[in-house]
């Protein structure tokens, strides 16, 4: 290991994503040979008091409540944007303009015009990297699925089915930012289906051609304002989003995202059917990939549950961590992505393709088309949404 | 047990459904106290030679290749129509006009106008029963789901998700009747989704209000003609059908049916989410019902896998068969339905509601709306489809 | 199909097994080409009143409360012994001496000396068949497992693990015959582990060499007498039986049987590990066989869940019943065995080896050795138990 | 958070356990409020060259190849022994004598006499803590099982079934230390069953009264010497270990451990049956606990699969990590244990009881009795093994 130079991080956000990303910065160098020293240089959040405790706990060298200072901090090489959706656009653009690499939480932006602009700026700065935290690409089971599909192990893809379910969004949850369009852009759609669309694109290499029907349903139309017991506000995003698409290849893909169905904690499920086999993944059992191989022995064909943890078997990322059968968890997806980002910034190939601003823009186009299809009650060709 | 009078069956069909129904007529009296002698009176199919062997094997007293004779046979009380879809309408109408009770395979008819007429005729003959073989209502696990939902055990229903997958329909299957609209009406839609729509209506008591998007995709557009090795014919029905609906209650329901996805043999899956819990069923594990109860102890909430086979626990139909844990199979659903039909014809309440021509007509309206939504590329209110 | 001659059955028993066997006699000719007419000739049970109703319901031509009459009935070809364990020996011997084929419920006898004598008599009558209802060999998934192991698909067998759990035997169950050694011979051991030992022998072709430790535990030592509310009697059989064995090949096998563990209805689980793969079966999901193939592609190795229902894939018994994915249940194992017995009596090979008195005697030797090992607290070589 | 004083670690070992423990020391302070600064003070391993790289990678301030220096290092508060089994005894005793707290990998020692001595020394130093890395107690699902059983949620425990399977130990694995008694004490027995025995004791609060039968089988009796292609050495430990026990309460427990069964990567499975319910855990699906509650509604009783990740539901350790449904993995069990050790050393109660030298000695007595029972072929009362 030669540490040629350091990689200094500046991060916006100190909540769930702030913790998950900090963890990645600390642990990636322990498990991967990054060939750079990783420095937790500067962190930004609005609440100064809690920010200091956060920074000290995670080992951030500096902290600030002014994101403009962070994104222009001369000591920062990579700006990580983990703030709510409406606070992606401005910092991302400013960071790129300041010559920083950027990695942004998903969905990329609060609306399509922001996303379009972000891609434009990113393209302008050819030497800078612009990544998005579509971290689930790096569940080892998902990365393996990518390898299998690329290698033709399920044949020609005919159909994709994505269902992303959580159950925390019942009527008792107050009207925090995720329930307001101005902060979140959309509800379960942007929060959850964005991941699914990215996974579909990543795994199949295909693109949505049209959205052929969409239902965005708001089940609980009013919610109590946060920290209030009597004042109610209007929810203007979806609780349940369902949509059907056709893909450029001629395949079809269906999507569903909601935070209501009782019993599902983090059921990010994707299933892909080819003419020679199928793959199936559920984030709640993230160490497993199910695979059906139509070319295997006729009398023993069945869904094979692969424990994707065996370095010696070539399972992605397995040899970086523990011996076979010693499970990884949620946060490892961020560690894996960060390790690949560093490889990429070092000019080395990532283990599996990294999600870029361009990828996230394509996702955002689909989100936009879904909202249009729901409003218009008719099919929306993606070509109309740019 | 008092056998007050006999119930004499006349059946059309001698293939898969002919066997499944014959089995029901033979076995129902062994396991249920029907209070009538069941007589396999007459059976009809086109091929005289194979028909005779079929009839003798199953114990049918008479056989004929002329369905008109069968439906007017004075010795027949109940006409069972198990022929392909395009051969439902005429025999059903003739049987009713001849004063017979009727039970018909699904989907009810080859198109909506036929179905409408069948319901009209059935209504005219108020004393005659008109049933449909939506047999999956009587999987004990499904019947239990009905009881739980009716009893409020999942609260208010918010969402239904139906997926019915089989994998026998690859490109090597020839162009037999199920791939031709004139015989089958539609593809996977009428074959499989018809079951799903019935289950949704049965389990929730709700009705489709509109179809908000549909994709009917024909993946293999040409198939070899049966018993040919060189001549190809055009497929004019769907391989994959996907559609989204909103229900009268405000809930949403999504549907999918296809005979292509590798790895699924008979995956008739339905999932229903309420605001107090969820239920989940998969025909491939038909003895199990999954139930999530949001009102159970907080720290042990989870998906409960119920082995629905325990008479002492009040599981539907369990005490009619074997001790707990001794699995029932596919054909038992027909036995259970026939036993309930006899109860009903005896003036006694069935264990769970029986599917009627009216039910099947409501299903057919949805099928029609799906085909319209697919053709028009826009939302179709059910009120427009009658 | 030529029905050359009839096969006339005489059966002892009218309870659970009486129903299961009657069902087999009625249905086997419908699904299998038996080349014989099956006649339900005569049935015997102690209670005359209920016996008549039973006989009429199932179509038995005659009935009697005197088993000696039944086993010598000149109109009977095959005697089926479905009575409690202490009523196997005498009727079986008498039937053989009267020149009848015999099929007996398991365990073969109430103790080893009876079993030894039964095998001796059976051997004497070389032209007569002596079968035992080890029906689980004919779960299609188990029959497939047999084929796979015979074909070397898991390599050399190293280890077998059998667990048979039911949960009906709690403290509220009265002291009926299964809790008394004089009627049942043993508790869960003979009731459940007998099946497991047969499956181990059938699947591996191996024999127990020694019992290396056994625990027979009676958790509820007193139970209320049947139809009593105050009088208690002593239980002298096991609630829980655990034992370890080594096999002649050098492999090891562990066994467990109990009717207490809450949550298991009919968990007859067997797992076999070879040096090239593993198989796993659970009767509660009896349509599935799990298979792990160490010779399959390295990066997709996993437990494959085979839906054993596909005639075209060569799954045992599948083409006799329904299309793929249409589940069989518990009672089909008896139908399958009876069909194979008729083939065998017709001089044709059964689909898979039939269990004979000899097989059941080998099982009984193991049961005896287990009781000895428990009593003596030391290893018992099977060679000492004859 | 007040960091009153630091906790300086000295660790032996730089392989698998060295990495897992280092990870715990780095991450515990990020996720738990430990009220102490954790210092990675000194690390010891034999290979100086690789040790330096290890130390630098993980942030150890010092390193040495002389364990005597490490255990007497004045800057060390807690000595962590992660070396092979035969290198536990001397360092542990020396560390205690030098006034250090100790945490030792399992099994505690290479034989019972060593373990006995270690407990004696630990007792002598009352102010010093002596822990053992029975880390699986702190899988959140296992900790929850402990809470449920303590709260009576499965009633009186009747039976325990432990099976620990891995499949890395085939004939191609060379004769490294785990296959030699002088280094490992035993094979799968001490490696895997030691965990199971600890879990049984922890979860039930019960103790083994006697070992009623044991089979220790060495399937591959010779293995190639490491880094040799021609020289073979003799294996003198077990490949497969099976044993039966009775517990002081009268309950029974069975155990199995092996590193051969194809298809199992880390199948540490424990099942506990009470008279009111059952619990079931499998490390390969470590985020889940299965629970069967005999007191729940009769018609919906089933095995409930609990996703043990919800802080708001009171799931152990959940609120320290991520929102519900965001899986933890293998290494978190060490982080959780270390956090509890620090609490304990701070005089605060751990979340769940910590495993001590005494616990590990009780485990070792069972291991010893198993080896005796296997050798003698008879029941060994634990009272004879001290």
GROMACS .gro file of C-alpha atoms in nm, chain B residues 56-327:
model
  272
  442UNK     CA    1  -6.523  -4.551  -1.790
  443UNK     CA    2  -6.216  -4.458  -1.595
  444UNK     CA    3  -6.397  -4.197  -1.389
  445UNK     CA    4  -6.728  -4.380  -1.362
  446UNK     CA    5  -6.949  -4.164  -1.580
  447UNK     CA    6  -7.263  -4.359  -1.659
  448UNK     CA    7  -7.313  -4.214  -2.007
  449UNK     CA    8  -7.117  -4.018  -2.264
  450UNK     CA    9  -7.192  -3.823  -2.577
  451UNK     CA   10  -7.010  -3.604  -2.826
  452UNK     CA   11  -7.313  -3.378  -2.869
  453UNK     CA   12  -7.322  -3.109  -2.605
  454UNK     CA   13  -7.680  -3.020  -2.694
  455UNK     CA   14  -7.790  -3.364  -2.588
  456UNK     CA   15  -7.602  -3.331  -2.265
  457UNK     CA   16  -7.743  -2.996  -2.161
  458UNK     CA   17  -8.096  -3.114  -2.226
  459UNK     CA   18  -8.051  -3.462  -2.078
  460UNK     CA   19  -8.354  -3.515  -1.856
  461UNK     CA   20  -8.140  -3.716  -1.613
  462UNK     CA   21  -7.906  -3.425  -1.547
  463UNK     CA   22  -7.955  -3.173  -1.265
  464UNK     CA   23  -7.632  -2.974  -1.283
  465UNK     CA   24  -7.440  -2.895  -1.601
  466UNK     CA   25  -7.066  -2.844  -1.555
  467UNK     CA   26  -6.895  -2.655  -1.839
  468UNK     CA   27  -6.524  -2.733  -1.848
  469UNK     CA   28  -6.465  -2.675  -2.220
  470UNK     CA   29  -6.241  -2.402  -2.369
  471UNK     CA   30  -6.354  -2.044  -2.327
  472UNK     CA   31  -6.531  -2.004  -2.661
  473UNK     CA   32  -6.749  -2.301  -2.572
  474UNK     CA   33  -6.895  -2.158  -2.253
  475UNK     CA   34  -7.163  -1.927  -2.380
  476UNK     CA   35  -7.388  -2.148  -2.585
  477UNK     CA   36  -7.393  -2.451  -2.355
  478UNK     CA   37  -7.443  -2.235  -2.047
  479UNK     CA   38  -7.738  -2.053  -2.196
  480UNK     CA   39  -7.889  -2.374  -2.330
  481UNK     CA   40  -7.851  -2.550  -1.996
  482UNK     CA   41  -8.019  -2.268  -1.807
  483UNK     CA   42  -8.299  -2.256  -2.061
  484UNK     CA   43  -8.334  -2.632  -2.014
  485UNK     CA   44  -8.380  -2.578  -1.642
  486UNK     CA   45  -8.042  -2.700  -1.521
  487UNK     CA   46  -7.818  -2.557  -1.257
  488UNK     CA   47  -7.489  -2.457  -1.415
  489UNK     CA   48  -7.129  -2.435  -1.304
  490UNK     CA   49  -6.887  -2.289  -1.558
  491UNK     CA   50  -6.509  -2.270  -1.582
  492UNK     CA   51  -6.346  -1.928  -1.580
  493UNK     CA   52  -6.328  -1.685  -1.744
  494UNK     CA   53  -6.703  -1.684  -1.785
  495UNK     CA   54  -6.706  -1.603  -2.156
  496UNK     CA   55  -6.496  -1.512  -2.450
  497UNK     CA   56  -6.601  -1.149  -2.442
  498UNK     CA   57  -6.805  -0.907  -2.241
  499UNK     CA   58  -7.120  -0.922  -2.448
  500UNK     CA   59  -7.142  -1.297  -2.401
  501UNK     CA   60  -7.085  -1.260  -2.029
  502UNK     CA   61  -7.352  -0.990  -2.007
  503UNK     CA   62  -7.602  -1.212  -2.181
  504UNK     CA   63  -7.517  -1.509  -1.958
  505UNK     CA   64  -7.581  -1.307  -1.646
  506UNK     CA   65  -7.909  -1.187  -1.792
  507UNK     CA   66  -8.026  -1.540  -1.864
  508UNK     CA   67  -7.912  -1.657  -1.523
  509UNK     CA   68  -8.111  -1.379  -1.358
  510UNK     CA   69  -8.418  -1.476  -1.554
  511UNK     CA   70  -8.406  -1.825  -1.409
  512UNK     CA   71  -8.419  -1.727  -1.046
  513UNK     CA   72  -8.455  -2.081  -0.917
  514UNK     CA   73  -8.148  -2.206  -1.094
  515UNK     CA   74  -7.800  -2.170  -0.959
  516UNK     CA   75  -7.519  -2.038  -1.175
  517UNK     CA   76  -7.171  -2.090  -1.035
  518UNK     CA   77  -6.823  -2.036  -1.166
  519UNK     CA   78  -6.514  -2.244  -1.084
  520UNK     CA   79  -6.316  -1.976  -0.910
  521UNK     CA   80  -6.185  -2.263  -0.708
  522UNK     CA   81  -5.902  -2.080  -0.532
  523UNK     CA   82  -6.149  -1.912  -0.299
  524UNK     CA   83  -6.153  -2.252  -0.131
  525UNK     CA   84  -5.787  -2.298  -0.070
  526UNK     CA   85  -5.827  -2.315   0.307
  527UNK     CA   86  -5.565  -2.042   0.344
  528UNK     CA   87  -5.763  -1.810   0.117
  529UNK     CA   88  -6.088  -1.885   0.294
  530UNK     CA   89  -5.914  -1.806   0.622
  531UNK     CA   90  -5.783  -1.479   0.478
  532UNK     CA   91  -6.143  -1.392   0.392
  533UNK     CA   92  -6.251  -1.457   0.749
  534UNK     CA   93  -5.965  -1.250   0.890
  535UNK     CA   94  -6.031  -0.954   0.664
  536UNK     CA   95  -6.406  -0.967   0.728
  537UNK     CA   96  -6.334  -0.974   1.100
  538UNK     CA   97  -6.124  -0.661   1.071
  539UNK     CA   98  -5.799  -0.835   1.154
  540UNK     CA   99  -5.602  -0.620   0.907
  541UNK     CA  100  -5.813  -0.307   0.951
  542UNK     CA  101  -5.913  -0.094   0.654
  543UNK     CA  102  -5.778  -0.231   0.326
  544UNK     CA  103  -5.544   0.016   0.156
  545UNK     CA  104  -5.376  -0.186  -0.115
  546UNK     CA  105  -5.390  -0.515  -0.302
  547UNK     CA  106  -5.109  -0.668  -0.505
  548UNK     CA  107  -5.180  -0.966  -0.731
  549UNK     CA  108  -4.916  -1.149  -0.929
  550UNK     CA  109  -4.996  -1.474  -1.109
  551UNK     CA  110  -4.696  -1.636  -1.276
  552UNK     CA  111  -4.645  -1.965  -1.456
  553UNK     CA  112  -4.354  -2.052  -1.680
  554UNK     CA  113  -4.483  -2.300  -1.935
  555UNK     CA  114  -4.541  -2.047  -2.215
  556UNK     CA  115  -4.199  -2.021  -2.376
  557UNK     CA  116  -4.137  -1.995  -2.751
  558UNK     CA  117  -4.148  -2.373  -2.803
  559UNK     CA  118  -4.513  -2.401  -2.710
  560UNK     CA  119  -4.725  -2.427  -3.026
  561UNK     CA  120  -5.020  -2.208  -3.121
  562UNK     CA  121  -5.289  -2.406  -2.940
  563UNK     CA  122  -5.621  -2.252  -2.846
  564UNK     CA  123  -5.490  -2.047  -2.553
  565UNK     CA  124  -5.284  -1.835  -2.795
  566UNK     CA  125  -5.581  -1.743  -3.015
  567UNK     CA  126  -5.824  -1.472  -2.927
  568UNK     CA  127  -6.117  -1.638  -3.098
  569UNK     CA  128  -6.092  -1.935  -2.862
  570UNK     CA  129  -5.945  -1.783  -2.546
  571UNK     CA  130  -6.058  -1.419  -2.552
  572UNK     CA  131  -5.719  -1.317  -2.415
  573UNK     CA  132  -5.392  -1.470  -2.299
  574UNK     CA  133  -5.253  -1.475  -1.949
  575UNK     CA  134  -5.506  -1.204  -1.873
  576UNK     CA  135  -5.817  -1.422  -1.889
  577UNK     CA  136  -5.636  -1.740  -1.796
  578UNK     CA  137  -5.463  -1.617  -1.483
  579UNK     CA  138  -5.556  -1.258  -1.395
  580UNK     CA  139  -5.922  -1.359  -1.394
  581UNK     CA  140  -5.847  -1.565  -1.084
  582UNK     CA  141  -5.665  -1.272  -0.925
  583UNK     CA  142  -5.948  -1.028  -0.987
  584UNK     CA  143  -6.196  -1.272  -0.835
  585UNK     CA  144  -5.975  -1.318  -0.530
  586UNK     CA  145  -5.939  -0.943  -0.487
  587UNK     CA  146  -6.316  -0.893  -0.501
  588UNK     CA  147  -6.385  -1.193  -0.276
  589UNK     CA  148  -6.128  -1.105  -0.013
  590UNK     CA  149  -6.188  -0.731   0.007
  591UNK     CA  150  -6.552  -0.702  -0.094
  592UNK     CA  151  -6.439  -0.412  -0.308
  593UNK     CA  152  -6.490  -0.337  -0.679
  594UNK     CA  153  -6.263  -0.190  -0.944
  595UNK     CA  154  -6.349   0.172  -1.014
  596UNK     CA  155  -6.104   0.234  -1.293
  597UNK     CA  156  -5.815   0.079  -1.477
  598UNK     CA  157  -5.539   0.338  -1.459
  599UNK     CA  158  -5.289   0.188  -1.696
  600UNK     CA  159  -5.228  -0.144  -1.867
  601UNK     CA  160  -4.954  -0.312  -2.063
  602UNK     CA  161  -5.044  -0.621  -2.264
  603UNK     CA  162  -4.729  -0.748  -2.424
  604UNK     CA  163  -4.693  -1.031  -2.672
  605UNK     CA  164  -4.332  -1.140  -2.647
  606UNK     CA  165  -4.351  -1.429  -2.894
  607UNK     CA  166  -4.560  -1.298  -3.180
  608UNK     CA  167  -4.552  -1.613  -3.389
  609UNK     CA  168  -4.572  -1.974  -3.284
  610UNK     CA  169  -4.562  -2.303  -3.474
  611UNK     CA  170  -4.903  -2.444  -3.552
  612UNK     CA  171  -4.982  -2.750  -3.343
  613UNK     CA  172  -4.856  -3.073  -3.492
  614UNK     CA  173  -4.663  -2.879  -3.755
  615UNK     CA  174  -4.291  -2.832  -3.783
  616UNK     CA  175  -4.280  -2.554  -4.039
  617UNK     CA  176  -4.599  -2.349  -4.046
  618UNK     CA  177  -4.622  -2.055  -3.815
  619UNK     CA  178  -4.926  -1.866  -3.702
  620UNK     CA  179  -4.978  -1.527  -3.539
  621UNK     CA  180  -5.041  -1.496  -3.166
  622UNK     CA  181  -5.310  -1.237  -3.095
  623UNK     CA  182  -5.324  -1.258  -2.718
  624UNK     CA  183  -5.097  -1.129  -2.441
  625UNK     CA  184  -4.796  -1.313  -2.298
  626UNK     CA  185  -4.758  -1.058  -2.020
  627UNK     CA  186  -5.039  -0.849  -1.876
  628UNK     CA  187  -4.983  -0.574  -1.622
  629UNK     CA  188  -5.247  -0.331  -1.498
  630UNK     CA  189  -5.316  -0.082  -1.225
  631UNK     CA  190  -5.655  -0.009  -1.075
  632UNK     CA  191  -5.823   0.206  -0.819
  633UNK     CA  192  -6.107   0.056  -0.619
  634UNK     CA  193  -6.438   0.202  -0.512
  635UNK     CA  194  -6.321   0.230  -0.150
  636UNK     CA  195  -6.027   0.445  -0.257
  637UNK     CA  196  -5.779   0.159  -0.219
  638UNK     CA  197  -5.547   0.070  -0.506
  639UNK     CA  198  -5.479  -0.268  -0.662
  640UNK     CA  199  -5.214  -0.384  -0.906
  641UNK     CA  200  -5.227  -0.697  -1.118
  642UNK     CA  201  -4.987  -0.899  -1.320
  643UNK     CA  202  -5.025  -1.224  -1.509
  644UNK     CA  203  -4.784  -1.403  -1.735
  645UNK     CA  204  -4.687  -1.755  -1.838
  646UNK     CA  205  -4.322  -1.670  -1.910
  647UNK     CA  206  -4.119  -1.595  -1.594
  648UNK     CA  207  -3.871  -1.878  -1.548
  649UNK     CA  208  -3.893  -2.041  -1.208
  650UNK     CA  209  -4.263  -2.002  -1.132
  651UNK     CA  210  -4.487  -2.303  -1.173
  652UNK     CA  211  -4.812  -2.176  -1.027
  653UNK     CA  212  -4.732  -1.861  -0.839
  654UNK     CA  213  -5.078  -1.721  -0.775
  655UNK     CA  214  -4.979  -1.463  -0.519
  656UNK     CA  215  -5.203  -1.212  -0.353
  657UNK     CA  216  -5.109  -0.966  -0.087
  658UNK     CA  217  -5.345  -0.732   0.093
  659UNK     CA  218  -5.236  -0.444   0.311
  660UNK     CA  219  -5.463  -0.289   0.567
  661UNK     CA  220  -5.394  -0.017   0.816
  662UNK     CA  221  -5.375  -0.275   1.097
  663UNK     CA  222  -5.201  -0.562   0.924
  664UNK     CA  223  -5.132  -0.754   0.608
  665UNK     CA  224  -5.202  -1.093   0.456
  666UNK     CA  225  -5.002  -1.278   0.192
  667UNK     CA  226  -5.071  -1.599   0.000
  668UNK     CA  227  -4.882  -1.796  -0.264
  669UNK     CA  228  -5.047  -2.094  -0.431
  670UNK     CA  229  -4.713  -2.273  -0.459
  671UNK     CA  230  -4.720  -2.296  -0.078
  672UNK     CA  231  -5.094  -2.323  -0.064
  673UNK     CA  232  -5.119  -2.470   0.284
  674UNK     CA  233  -4.973  -2.153   0.432
  675UNK     CA  234  -5.112  -1.808   0.496
  676UNK     CA  235  -4.879  -1.530   0.601
  677UNK     CA  236  -5.025  -1.274   0.838
  678UNK     CA  237  -4.880  -0.961   0.992
  679UNK     CA  238  -5.075  -0.826   1.285
  680UNK     CA  239  -4.993  -0.466   1.378
  681UNK     CA  240  -5.189  -0.508   1.699
  682UNK     CA  241  -4.974  -0.790   1.836
  683UNK     CA  242  -4.698  -0.740   2.098
  684UNK     CA  243  -4.462  -0.476   1.969
  685UNK     CA  244  -4.135  -0.661   2.020
  686UNK     CA  245  -4.248  -0.982   1.855
  687UNK     CA  246  -4.432  -0.846   1.553
  688UNK     CA  247  -4.344  -1.033   1.241
  689UNK     CA  248  -4.492  -1.218   0.946
  690UNK     CA  249  -4.662  -1.521   1.092
  691UNK     CA  250  -4.669  -1.827   0.868
  692UNK     CA  251  -4.990  -2.010   0.948
  693UNK     CA  252  -5.014  -2.378   0.855
  694UNK     CA  253  -5.384  -2.369   0.767
  695UNK     CA  254  -5.473  -2.729   0.841
  696UNK     CA  255  -5.599  -2.740   1.195
  697UNK     CA  256  -5.965  -2.822   1.249
  698UNK     CA  257  -5.943  -2.748   1.617
  699UNK     CA  258  -5.814  -2.400   1.541
  700UNK     CA  259  -6.115  -2.329   1.323
  701UNK     CA  260  -5.927  -2.342   0.994
  702UNK     CA  261  -6.169  -2.364   0.701
  703UNK     CA  262  -6.234  -2.716   0.565
  704UNK     CA  263  -5.962  -2.865   0.787
  705UNK     CA  264  -6.191  -3.086   0.991
  706UNK     CA  265  -6.339  -3.234   0.675
  707UNK     CA  266  -6.005  -3.381   0.574
  708UNK     CA  267  -5.708  -3.490   0.785
  709UNK     CA  268  -5.545  -3.407   1.118
  710UNK     CA  269  -5.336  -3.090   1.139
  711UNK     CA  270  -5.024  -3.079   0.927
  712UNK     CA  271  -5.141  -3.330   0.668
  713UNK     CA  272  -5.140  -3.116   0.356
   0.00000   0.00000   0.00000
